[in-house]
C-alpha positions as a Python dict, from the first residue, in 0.01 Angstrom:
ca = {
    (1, 'M'): (0, 0, 0),
    (2, 'S'): (374, 68, 4),
    (3, 'V'): (633, -172, -130),
    (4, 'N'): (772, -220, 219),
    (5, 'G'): (427, -307, 350),
    (6, 'T'): (370, -560, 73),
    (7, 'S'): (710, -717, 139),
    (8, 'A'): (631, -743, 509),
    (9, 'I'): (302, -920, 438),
    (10, 'E'): (471, -1162, 197),
    (11, 'G'): (741, -1228, 456),
    (12, 'R'): (482, -1308, 723),
    (13, 'A'): (300, -1537, 480),
    (14, 'E'): (622, -1726, 407),
    (15, 'D'): (693, -1756, 780),
    (16, 'M'): (345, -1898, 840),
    (17, 'A'): (382, -2139, 547),
    (18, 'S'): (712, -2267, 683),
    (19, 'T'): (600, -2307, 1045),
    (20, 'K'): (271, -2484, 971),
    (21, 'Y'): (466, -2781, 829),
    (22, 'W'): (665, -2834, 1149),
    (23, 'R'): (519, -3182, 1199),
    (24, 'L'): (612, -3277, 844),
    (25, 'Y'): (967, -3152, 908),
    (26, 'L'): (977, -3360, 1225),
    (27, 'L'): (864, -3664, 1025),
    (28, 'T'): (1148, -3590, 782),
    (29, 'V'): (1401, -3608, 1066),
    (30, 'V'): (1252, -3929, 1208),
    (31, 'L'): (1251, -4098, 866),
    (32, 'G'): (1606, -3980, 795),
    (33, 'I'): (1749, -4110, 1123),
    (34, 'G'): (1624, -4464, 1066),
    (35, 'G'): (1650, -4452, 686),
    (36, 'S'): (1929, -4302, 479),
    (37, 'F'): (2137, -4213, 789),
    (38, 'Q'): (2186, -4586, 842),
    (39, 'Y'): (2322, -4618, 489),
    (40, 'G'): (2578, -4344, 544),
    (41, 'I'): (2699, -4475, 877),
    (42, 'Q'): (2735, -4833, 749),
    (43, 'V'): (2937, -4724, 446),
    (44, 'S'): (3189, -4530, 656),
    (45, 'V'): (3204, -4699, 997),
    (46, 'I'): (3343, -5030, 871),
    (47, 'A'): (3678, -4880, 765),
    (48, 'S'): (3798, -4791, 1115),
    (49, 'P'): (3788, -5134, 1290),
    (50, 'A'): (3933, -5323, 990),
    (51, 'V'): (4258, -5418, 1165),
    (52, 'H'): (4078, -5517, 1487),
    (53, 'V'): (3819, -5731, 1311),
    (54, 'Q'): (4081, -5912, 1102),
    (55, 'S'): (4279, -5977, 1420),
    (56, 'F'): (3963, -6113, 1582),
    (57, 'V'): (3899, -6343, 1283),
    (58, 'N'): (4253, -6480, 1310),
    (59, 'Y'): (4220, -6525, 1688),
    (60, 'T'): (3886, -6707, 1651),
    (61, 'W'): (4034, -6937, 1385),
    (62, 'M'): (4329, -7026, 1607),
    (63, 'W'): (4096, -7088, 1905),
    (64, 'R'): (3882, -7327, 1700),
    (65, 'Y'): (4136, -7508, 1487),
    (66, 'S'): (4470, -7446, 1664),
    (67, 'S'): (4626, -7316, 1344),
    (68, 'V'): (4708, -6975, 1202),
    (69, 'L'): (4472, -6848, 934),
    (70, 'E'): (4652, -6765, 611),
    (71, 'E'): (4670, -6396, 527),
    (72, 'S'): (4490, -6447, 195),
    (73, 'S'): (4203, -6632, 368),
    (74, 'N'): (4177, -6364, 636),
    (75, 'Q'): (4160, -6096, 368),
    (76, 'L'): (3894, -6295, 182),
    (77, 'I'): (3677, -6317, 497),
    (78, 'W'): (3722, -5945, 554),
    (79, 'S'): (3623, -5872, 195),
    (80, 'F'): (3304, -6071, 244),
    (81, 'I'): (3229, -5880, 567),
    (82, 'V'): (3256, -5553, 372),
    (83, 'A'): (3077, -5669, 55),
    (84, 'V'): (2789, -5861, 216),
    (85, 'L'): (2627, -5526, 308),
    (86, 'S'): (2548, -5470, -60),
    (87, 'L'): (2393, -5817, -97),
    (88, 'G'): (2177, -5763, 211),
    (89, 'A'): (2076, -5421, 78),
    (90, 'W'): (1977, -5583, -252),
    (91, 'A'): (1753, -5827, -64),
    (92, 'G'): (1600, -5535, 127),
    (93, 'A'): (1545, -5341, -195),
    (94, 'I'): (1364, -5639, -350),
    (95, 'H'): (1127, -5654, -52),
    (96, 'S'): (1065, -5279, -78),
    (97, 'G'): (822, -5363, -358),
    (98, 'S'): (604, -5592, -146),
    (99, 'L'): (627, -5507, 225),
    (100, 'P'): (524, -5137, 193),
    (101, 'V'): (229, -5241, -26),
    (102, 'K'): (106, -5521, 199),
    (103, 'Y'): (165, -5363, 540),
    (104, 'G'): (196, -4992, 457),
    (105, 'R'): (497, -4762, 464),
    (106, 'K'): (492, -4709, 840),
    (107, 'K'): (468, -5075, 945),
    (108, 'A'): (736, -5171, 693),
    (109, 'L'): (975, -4927, 861),
    (110, 'L'): (886, -5054, 1208),
    (111, 'I'): (962, -5410, 1097),
    (112, 'N'): (1283, -5285, 940),
    (113, 'N'): (1395, -5131, 1270),
    (114, 'V'): (1363, -5468, 1441),
    (115, 'V'): (1601, -5612, 1180),
    (116, 'A'): (1860, -5343, 1265),
    (117, 'M'): (1823, -5411, 1637),
    (118, 'V'): (1888, -5783, 1583),
    (119, 'A'): (2193, -5696, 1371),
    (120, 'A'): (2325, -5468, 1646),
    (121, 'L'): (2291, -5745, 1906),
    (122, 'L'): (2481, -5986, 1682),
    (123, 'M'): (2763, -5734, 1648),
    (124, 'L'): (2767, -5654, 2018),
    (125, 'F'): (2803, -6016, 2133),
    (126, 'S'): (3017, -6149, 1846),
    (127, 'R'): (3344, -6118, 2036),
    (128, 'A'): (3202, -6278, 2350),
    (129, 'A'): (3068, -6566, 2140),
    (130, 'K'): (3401, -6594, 1948),
    (131, 'S'): (3209, -6593, 1621),
    (132, 'F'): (3306, -6387, 1319),
    (133, 'E'): (3004, -6547, 1145),
    (134, 'M'): (2786, -6329, 1368),
    (135, 'I'): (2960, -6025, 1218),
    (136, 'L'): (2888, -6155, 867),
    (137, 'L'): (2522, -6215, 951),
    (138, 'G'): (2499, -5879, 1127),
    (139, 'R'): (2639, -5697, 822),
    (140, 'F'): (2392, -5879, 597),
    (141, 'L'): (2102, -5775, 822),
    (142, 'Y'): (2234, -5419, 835),
    (143, 'G'): (2238, -5428, 455),
    (144, 'Y'): (1879, -5550, 448),
    (145, 'N'): (1785, -5270, 686),
    (146, 'V'): (1958, -5011, 464),
    (147, 'G'): (1813, -5142, 136),
    (148, 'L'): (1455, -5158, 260),
    (149, 'G'): (1480, -4848, 479),
    (150, 'L'): (1625, -4621, 211),
    (151, 'S'): (1353, -4707, -43),
    (152, 'V'): (1062, -4684, 202),
    (153, 'H'): (1204, -4367, 359),
    (154, 'L'): (1192, -4186, 24),
    (155, 'M'): (858, -4342, -70),
    (156, 'Y'): (695, -4242, 261),
    (157, 'L'): (838, -3890, 258),
    (158, 'G'): (755, -3818, -107),
    (159, 'E'): (396, -3933, -54),
    (160, 'S'): (356, -3715, 255),
    (161, 'S'): (492, -3391, 106),
    (162, 'P'): (315, -3110, -84),
    (163, 'K'): (446, -3065, -437),
    (164, 'E'): (622, -2737, -355),
    (165, 'L'): (827, -2909, -81),
    (166, 'R'): (862, -3257, -232),
    (167, 'G'): (1202, -3190, -391),
    (168, 'F'): (1348, -3026, -82),
    (169, 'L'): (1223, -3292, 160),
    (170, 'T'): (1315, -3599, -45),
    (171, 'L'): (1661, -3450, -98),
    (172, 'T'): (1711, -3465, 281),
    (173, 'G'): (1769, -3836, 219),
    (174, 'S'): (2109, -3740, 76),
    (175, 'I'): (2171, -3501, 365),
    (176, 'F'): (2120, -3785, 613),
    (177, 'I'): (2350, -4011, 409),
    (178, 'G'): (2619, -3743, 430),
    (179, 'L'): (2552, -3697, 801),
    (180, 'G'): (2577, -4072, 852),
    (181, 'K'): (2912, -4085, 670),
    (182, 'V'): (3058, -3805, 881),
    (183, 'T'): (2919, -3957, 1201),
    (184, 'G'): (3071, -4296, 1115),
    (185, 'Q'): (3408, -4135, 1043),
    (186, 'I'): (3405, -3934, 1368),
    (187, 'I'): (3302, -4216, 1603),
    (188, 'G'): (3553, -4443, 1429),
    (189, 'I'): (3860, -4242, 1530),
    (190, 'K'): (4073, -4388, 1807),
    (191, 'E'): (3974, -4112, 2050),
    (192, 'V'): (3611, -4233, 2042),
    (193, 'L'): (3527, -4596, 1953),
    (194, 'G'): (3803, -4689, 1710),
    (195, 'T'): (4007, -4897, 1955),
    (196, 'E'): (4058, -5270, 2001),
    (197, 'D'): (3865, -5275, 2329),
    (198, 'V'): (3535, -5129, 2208),
    (199, 'W'): (3508, -5213, 1836),
    (200, 'P'): (3197, -5435, 1894),
    (201, 'F'): (3017, -5125, 2028),
    (202, 'L'): (3127, -4934, 1717),
    (203, 'L'): (2976, -5200, 1489),
    (204, 'A'): (2658, -5211, 1700),
    (205, 'V'): (2600, -4835, 1694),
    (206, 'S'): (2331, -4856, 1421),
    (207, 'G'): (2099, -5012, 1675),
    (208, 'L'): (2055, -4671, 1839),
    (209, 'P'): (1898, -4493, 1537),
    (210, 'A'): (1673, -4798, 1488),
    (211, 'I'): (1547, -4778, 1847),
    (212, 'L'): (1495, -4403, 1814),
    (213, 'Q'): (1293, -4432, 1493),
    (214, 'F'): (1087, -4723, 1626),
    (215, 'A'): (989, -4525, 1935),
    (216, 'T'): (908, -4198, 1757),
    (217, 'L'): (749, -4321, 1432),
    (218, 'L'): (456, -4465, 1628),
    (219, 'V'): (307, -4117, 1679),
    (220, 'F'): (301, -4032, 1306),
    (221, 'P'): (24, -4124, 1060),
    (222, 'E'): (56, -4354, 762),
    (223, 'S'): (148, -4202, 424),
    (224, 'P'): (-153, -3995, 307),
    (225, 'R'): (-123, -4106, -56),
    (226, 'Y'): (-98, -4472, 42),
    (227, 'T'): (-400, -4430, 270),
    (228, 'Y'): (-609, -4263, -3),
    (229, 'I'): (-502, -4443, -321),
    (230, 'D'): (-414, -4793, -201),
    (231, 'R'): (-653, -4830, 91),
    (232, 'G'): (-931, -4604, -35),
    (233, 'D'): (-960, -4439, 306),
    (234, 'T'): (-1052, -4078, 225),
    (235, 'E'): (-1117, -3971, 583),
    (236, 'G'): (-795, -4131, 706),
    (237, 'C'): (-604, -3945, 435),
    (238, 'K'): (-766, -3613, 532),
    (239, 'R'): (-679, -3665, 898),
    (240, 'A'): (-318, -3750, 808),
    (241, 'L'): (-281, -3444, 585),
    (242, 'Q'): (-442, -3211, 839),
    (243, 'W'): (-216, -3344, 1112),
    (244, 'L'): (103, -3319, 904),
    (245, 'W'): (35, -2999, 711),
    (246, 'Q'): (-181, -2809, 964),
    (247, 'E'): (-417, -2718, 677),
    (248, 'S'): (-794, -2737, 642),
    (249, 'D'): (-819, -2661, 268),
    (250, 'L'): (-694, -2981, 107),
    (251, 'K'): (-912, -2978, -205),
    (252, 'Q'): (-630, -2939, -458),
    (253, 'E'): (-421, -3218, -307),
    (254, 'L'): (-721, -3453, -279),
    (255, 'D'): (-822, -3376, -638),
    (256, 'D'): (-471, -3468, -752),
    (257, 'M'): (-488, -3794, -557),
    (258, 'E'): (-833, -3866, -699),
    (259, 'K'): (-699, -3828, -1055),
    (260, 'E'): (-420, -4067, -972),
    (261, 'R'): (-659, -4313, -808),
    (262, 'E'): (-892, -4299, -1107),
    (263, 'S'): (-604, -4378, -1340),
    (264, 'A'): (-528, -4691, -1136),
    (265, 'R'): (-883, -4792, -1040),
    (266, 'G'): (-934, -5167, -1031),
    (267, 'Q'): (-562, -5237, -1056),
    (268, 'K'): (-317, -5402, -823),
    (269, 'A'): (29, -5261, -766),
    (270, 'K'): (245, -5309, -1073),
    (271, 'T'): (513, -5577, -1076),
    (272, 'V'): (880, -5534, -1164),
    (273, 'R'): (806, -5704, -1495),
    (274, 'D'): (534, -5446, -1567),
    (275, 'V'): (779, -5161, -1509),
    (276, 'L'): (1045, -5323, -1727),
    (277, 'T'): (817, -5407, -2020),
    (278, 'S'): (550, -5134, -2033),
    (279, 'R'): (607, -4866, -2292),
    (280, 'C'): (410, -4614, -2088),
    (281, 'V'): (692, -4584, -1831),
    (282, 'R'): (989, -4648, -2060),
    (283, 'W'): (1148, -4302, -2029),
    (284, 'Q'): (1078, -4286, -1657),
    (285, 'L'): (1261, -4618, -1623),
    (286, 'L'): (1557, -4491, -1824),
    (287, 'T'): (1568, -4177, -1609),
    (288, 'L'): (1553, -4391, -1295),
    (289, 'A'): (1823, -4632, -1412),
    (290, 'I'): (2086, -4420, -1587),
    (291, 'P'): (2144, -4100, -1387),
    (292, 'C'): (1971, -4191, -1055),
    (293, 'A'): (2012, -4557, -958),
    (294, 'G'): (2341, -4578, -1147),
    (295, 'V'): (2495, -4296, -944),
    (296, 'Q'): (2746, -4551, -804),
    (297, 'F'): (2916, -4545, -1145),
    (298, 'C'): (2996, -4173, -1128),
    (299, 'G'): (3308, -4269, -931),
    (300, 'I'): (3243, -4092, -602),
    (301, 'N'): (3315, -4398, -383),
    (302, 'A'): (3619, -4480, -597),
    (303, 'L'): (3737, -4123, -545),
    (304, 'Y'): (3719, -4165, -167),
    (305, 'F'): (3926, -4482, -204),
    (306, 'Y'): (4188, -4322, -431),
    (307, 'A'): (4210, -4010, -214),
    (308, 'Y'): (4436, -4187, 40),
    (309, 'D'): (4699, -4251, -230),
    (310, 'I'): (4692, -3884, -326),
    (311, 'F'): (4721, -3784, 41),
    (312, 'R'): (5031, -4004, 75),
    (313, 'E'): (5190, -3855, -237),
    (314, 'S'): (5136, -3511, -86),
    (315, 'G'): (5336, -3610, 220),
    (316, 'I'): (5046, -3613, 466),
    (317, 'P'): (5122, -3839, 766),
    (318, 'E'): (4923, -4162, 791),
    (319, 'N'): (4781, -4071, 1134),
    (320, 'Q'): (4629, -3751, 991),
    (321, 'M'): (4464, -3899, 682),
    (322, 'H'): (4156, -4004, 874),
    (323, 'Y'): (4091, -3641, 966),
    (324, 'L'): (4124, -3536, 601),
    (325, 'A'): (3870, -3808, 515),
    (326, 'I'): (3636, -3651, 771),
    (327, 'G'): (3692, -3322, 588),
    (328, 'L'): (3585, -3487, 260),
    (329, 'G'): (3271, -3623, 425),
    (330, 'A'): (3192, -3286, 583),
    (331, 'T'): (3236, -3115, 245),
    (332, 'E'): (2987, -3354, 87),
    (333, 'L'): (2739, -3295, 370),
    (334, 'I'): (2764, -2914, 343),
    (335, 'T'): (2719, -2911, -35),
    (336, 'I'): (2421, -3149, -19),
    (337, 'S'): (2265, -2916, 236),
    (338, 'L'): (2317, -2625, -5),
    (339, 'C'): (2157, -2832, -281),
    (340, 'S'): (1841, -2861, -71),
    (341, 'F'): (1794, -2484, -102),
    (342, 'L'): (1860, -2486, -476),
    (343, 'I'): (1660, -2784, -597),
    (344, 'D'): (1319, -2614, -603),
    (345, 'R'): (1469, -2298, -753),
    (346, 'A'): (1706, -2430, -1019),
    (347, 'G'): (1515, -2754, -1082),
    (348, 'R'): (1618, -3120, -1084),
    (349, 'K'): (1720, -3134, -1449),
    (350, 'K'): (1972, -2849, -1443),
    (351, 'L'): (2130, -2937, -1108),
    (352, 'M'): (2183, -3301, -1195),
    (353, 'G'): (2258, -3265, -1565),
    (354, 'Y'): (2514, -2987, -1538),
    (355, 'G'): (2646, -3145, -1216),
    (356, 'Y'): (2733, -3464, -1402),
    (357, 'L'): (2886, -3259, -1684),
    (358, 'L'): (3111, -3066, -1445),
    (359, 'M'): (3207, -3388, -1263),
    (360, 'G'): (3314, -3543, -1592),
    (361, 'I'): (3522, -3239, -1685),
    (362, 'T'): (3685, -3214, -1340),
    (363, 'M'): (3771, -3587, -1328),
    (364, 'S'): (3923, -3556, -1677),
    (365, 'V'): (4147, -3276, -1547),
    (366, 'L'): (4227, -3486, -1237),
    (367, 'T'): (4332, -3779, -1459),
    (368, 'V'): (4570, -3554, -1653),
    (369, 'M'): (4713, -3400, -1335),
    (370, 'L'): (4770, -3743, -1181),
    (371, 'S'): (4964, -3842, -1494),
    (372, 'I'): (5206, -3548, -1456),
    (373, 'K'): (5214, -3528, -1075),
    (374, 'D'): (5592, -3593, -1063),
    (375, 'L'): (5678, -3287, -1271),
    (376, 'N'): (5621, -3041, -987),
    (377, 'P'): (5597, -3090, -607),
    (378, 'V'): (5292, -2860, -599),
    (379, 'L'): (5081, -3084, -823),
    (380, 'P'): (4979, -3338, -553),
    (381, 'Y'): (4822, -3051, -359),
    (382, 'V'): (4641, -2940, -675),
    (383, 'N'): (4505, -3295, -700),
    (384, 'I'): (4374, -3275, -342),
    (385, 'G'): (4194, -2955, -442),
    (386, 'L'): (4046, -3128, -747),
    (387, 'I'): (3915, -3411, -528),
    (388, 'F'): (3739, -3158, -308),
    (389, 'C'): (3600, -2990, -623),
    (390, 'V'): (3452, -3319, -750),
    (391, 'I'): (3291, -3385, -412),
    (392, 'C'): (3146, -3031, -403),
    (393, 'I'): (2994, -3075, -750),
    (394, 'Y'): (2862, -3419, -657),
    (395, 'G'): (2696, -3283, -343),
    (396, 'L'): (2542, -2982, -518),
    (397, 'G'): (2391, -3190, -798),
    (398, 'P'): (2389, -3567, -857),
    (399, 'S'): (2393, -3678, -491),
    (400, 'G'): (2088, -3485, -379),
    (401, 'V'): (1884, -3499, -699),
    (402, 'S'): (1935, -3875, -735),
    (403, 'M'): (1732, -3905, -414),
    (404, 'A'): (1465, -3651, -503),
    (405, 'L'): (1399, -3725, -871),
    (406, 'P'): (1281, -4091, -840),
    (407, 'A'): (996, -3979, -612),
    (408, 'D'): (866, -3762, -900),
    (409, 'L'): (873, -4020, -1178),
    (410, 'F'): (604, -4279, -1106),
    (411, 'L'): (238, -4288, -1008),
    (412, 'Q'): (131, -4479, -698),
    (413, 'A'): (70, -4816, -866),
    (414, 'W'): (415, -4818, -1023),
    (415, 'R'): (624, -4666, -744),
    (416, 'P'): (707, -4969, -521),
    (417, 'S'): (831, -5185, -810),
    (418, 'A'): (1024, -4889, -952),
    (419, 'Y'): (1208, -4859, -620),
    (420, 'V'): (1290, -5231, -638),
    (421, 'I'): (1459, -5174, -974),
    (422, 'S'): (1634, -4862, -846),
    (423, 'G'): (1762, -5041, -537),
    (424, 'T'): (1877, -5341, -739),
    (425, 'I'): (2082, -5127, -978),
    (426, 'N'): (2219, -4914, -695),
    (427, 'W'): (2328, -5196, -465),
    (428, 'L'): (2457, -5432, -732),
    (429, 'G'): (2644, -5134, -877),
    (430, 'M'): (2799, -5067, -538),
    (431, 'F'): (2890, -5436, -504),
    (432, 'I'): (3051, -5447, -851),
    (433, 'V'): (3245, -5123, -804),
    (434, 'G'): (3367, -5235, -461),
    (435, 'L'): (3466, -5579, -589),
    (436, 'C'): (3633, -5470, -913),
    (437, 'F'): (3778, -5127, -841),
    (438, 'G'): (4098, -5259, -684),
    (439, 'Y'): (4172, -5469, -993),
    (440, 'I'): (4084, -5178, -1223),
    (441, 'V'): (4327, -4950, -1036),
    (442, 'D'): (4602, -5211, -1064),
    (443, 'A'): (4543, -5240, -1439),
    (444, 'L'): (4476, -4877, -1535),
    (445, 'G'): (4619, -4667, -1252),
    (446, 'Q'): (4490, -4310, -1256),
    (447, 'Y'): (4326, -4373, -1595),
    (448, 'C'): (4055, -4571, -1413),
    (449, 'F'): (3871, -4241, -1372),
    (450, 'L'): (3809, -4227, -1746),
    (451, 'I'): (3543, -4499, -1699),
    (452, 'F'): (3360, -4271, -1456),
    (453, 'V'): (3411, -3972, -1686),
    (454, 'A'): (3231, -4161, -1964),
    (455, 'Y'): (2936, -4241, -1735),
    (456, 'S'): (2912, -3882, -1609),
    (457, 'I'): (2914, -3732, -1960),
    (458, 'L'): (2655, -3986, -2081),
    (459, 'S'): (2425, -3911, -1786),
    (460, 'A'): (2466, -3536, -1838),
    (461, 'A'): (2370, -3560, -2206),
    (462, 'F'): (2072, -3781, -2127),
    (463, 'L'): (1938, -3544, -1859),
    (464, 'I'): (1997, -3219, -2045),
    (465, 'Y'): (1857, -3329, -2382),
    (466, 'F'): (1579, -3574, -2296),
    (467, 'V'): (1445, -3560, -1938),
    (468, 'P'): (1164, -3307, -1875),
    (469, 'E'): (1175, -3083, -1567),
    (470, 'T'): (959, -3204, -1275),
    (471, 'K'): (993, -2901, -1046),
    (472, 'G'): (660, -2773, -913),
    (473, 'K'): (447, -3028, -1101),
    (474, 'T'): (190, -3276, -972),
    (475, 'M'): (239, -3649, -1030),
    (476, 'V'): (-15, -3650, -1313),
    (477, 'E'): (144, -3346, -1480),
    (478, 'I'): (485, -3515, -1467),
    (479, 'M'): (336, -3828, -1623),
    (480, 'E'): (188, -3616, -1903),
    (481, 'S'): (535, -3470, -1973),
    (482, 'F'): (689, -3816, -2003),
    (483, 'H'): (385, -3921, -2205),
    (484, 'Q'): (515, -3703, -2489),
    (485, 'L'): (836, -3909, -2494),
    (486, 'N'): (683, -4251, -2441),
    (487, 'F'): (427, -4207, -2719),
    (488, 'K'): (589, -3943, -2939),
    (489, 'N'): (512, -4139, -3256),
    (490, 'K'): (154, -4209, -3155),
    (491, 'K'): (-156, -3996, -3129),
    (492, 'A'): (-99, -3696, -2903),
    (493, 'D'): (-435, -3733, -2731),
    (494, 'I'): (-379, -4068, -2557),
    (495, 'E'): (-534, -4013, -2219),
    (496, 'V'): (-342, -4016, -1895),
    (497, 'H'): (-563, -4290, -1751),
    (498, 'E'): (-430, -4521, -2023),
    (499, 'I'): (-81, -4454, -1891),
    (500, 'G'): (-193, -4548, -1543),
    (501, 'R'): (-336, -4873, -1679),
    (502, 'G'): (-5, -4964, -1839),
    (503, 'T'): (-133, -4961, -2200),
    (504, 'K'): (122, -5101, -2441),
    (505, 'L'): (115, -4934, -2778),
}
């Protein structure tokens, strides 16, 4: 057969392989809309109505107490409205270790959508009720929705994907976060919903994705791995896989699940304490905590915050800065999308490790350039370019892989509690950075980025020198790779089922 003929056959085979998973791709969209998309939109949408909400708080205070609220008190209430999202997300992340185990991944998301709908109603009627407390409660519930939804979204999707697509599909979590950020920035401009008359509708907009996911998720099956390993329903798992993958030959996947089930036979889902104290998952925990869950400490959110000062120094008018911010968000979204095509080719380890390294180097250069920005009028524009460079690197590496890699690290019994730990580090990190960054900037100025440089270099070294590659491996094969690190001073023939049982050596 000719080379051209062989290429044509291979091309048709790839086309068939891609189209047979169309239901799985549709599930990816449904999970993303009600999962990580909500995170992105909540992070960005709150900036636009800040002036209107603070004015409403002051008006409500005067209506109740016939006195003007002090500026410092108004700012404190606004800070709580912004920060309470992280606390709610922490609560949601904690429950991500119990609700998906007790009720299943699908039901946990359906319950989570109801929480978002209640939050949207509180936001919508807060002005009519003259209650800024409803906004506080609504933000907390939105946070709960984001914290639980993000963890279960990735859990559900990772457990429903074949190993050759697992990296690509779980990375879509970052794509939907980027899409949510851009959407929040766009609908927040004054030409859309960013006006004093309609700000309650802007804050209530997250109710729409919740309604959409609730209505569409009902037609999809439960996570196949959860059905097989946790419930022991082999036939239900086969039906779910056949429906999602459009395949009849599922022997390899079922054998992999059987190995995982055997390793956890007779066990209940592991607790957070088990994950924290068991030697058999020590390096997985370090990988989860340092480069993945701790991604807040790479400085990306701080960079968005500091970008406005750099825009001002460059002479950009205040009324145009919001559009530049949309450009930053769109850049992140585009690069994350590119990362989705690279992750299963280049691998998680290289993309994330060298991504952190390049971020550290670029932020070091940015720190130097900010220190000498007054020497030449061109330098502020160079700094804008460096900000875009950091965001491009972040999108191509750490952002996407930090979503995909945790789904590879733990077997079924350990996974829910691992996501609790990941969510706790992530959301408390976001809370701490948001609370302290203003004070750090006041104290250190542009040198504040050196803190993030240190974290990025540390994460890069950890990933490049210690973490094994997980690309194209089954869950059990990944566990065997980490087994060499967890028990490197012990006998090399400790069996994988001992790892599943949480043996402490």
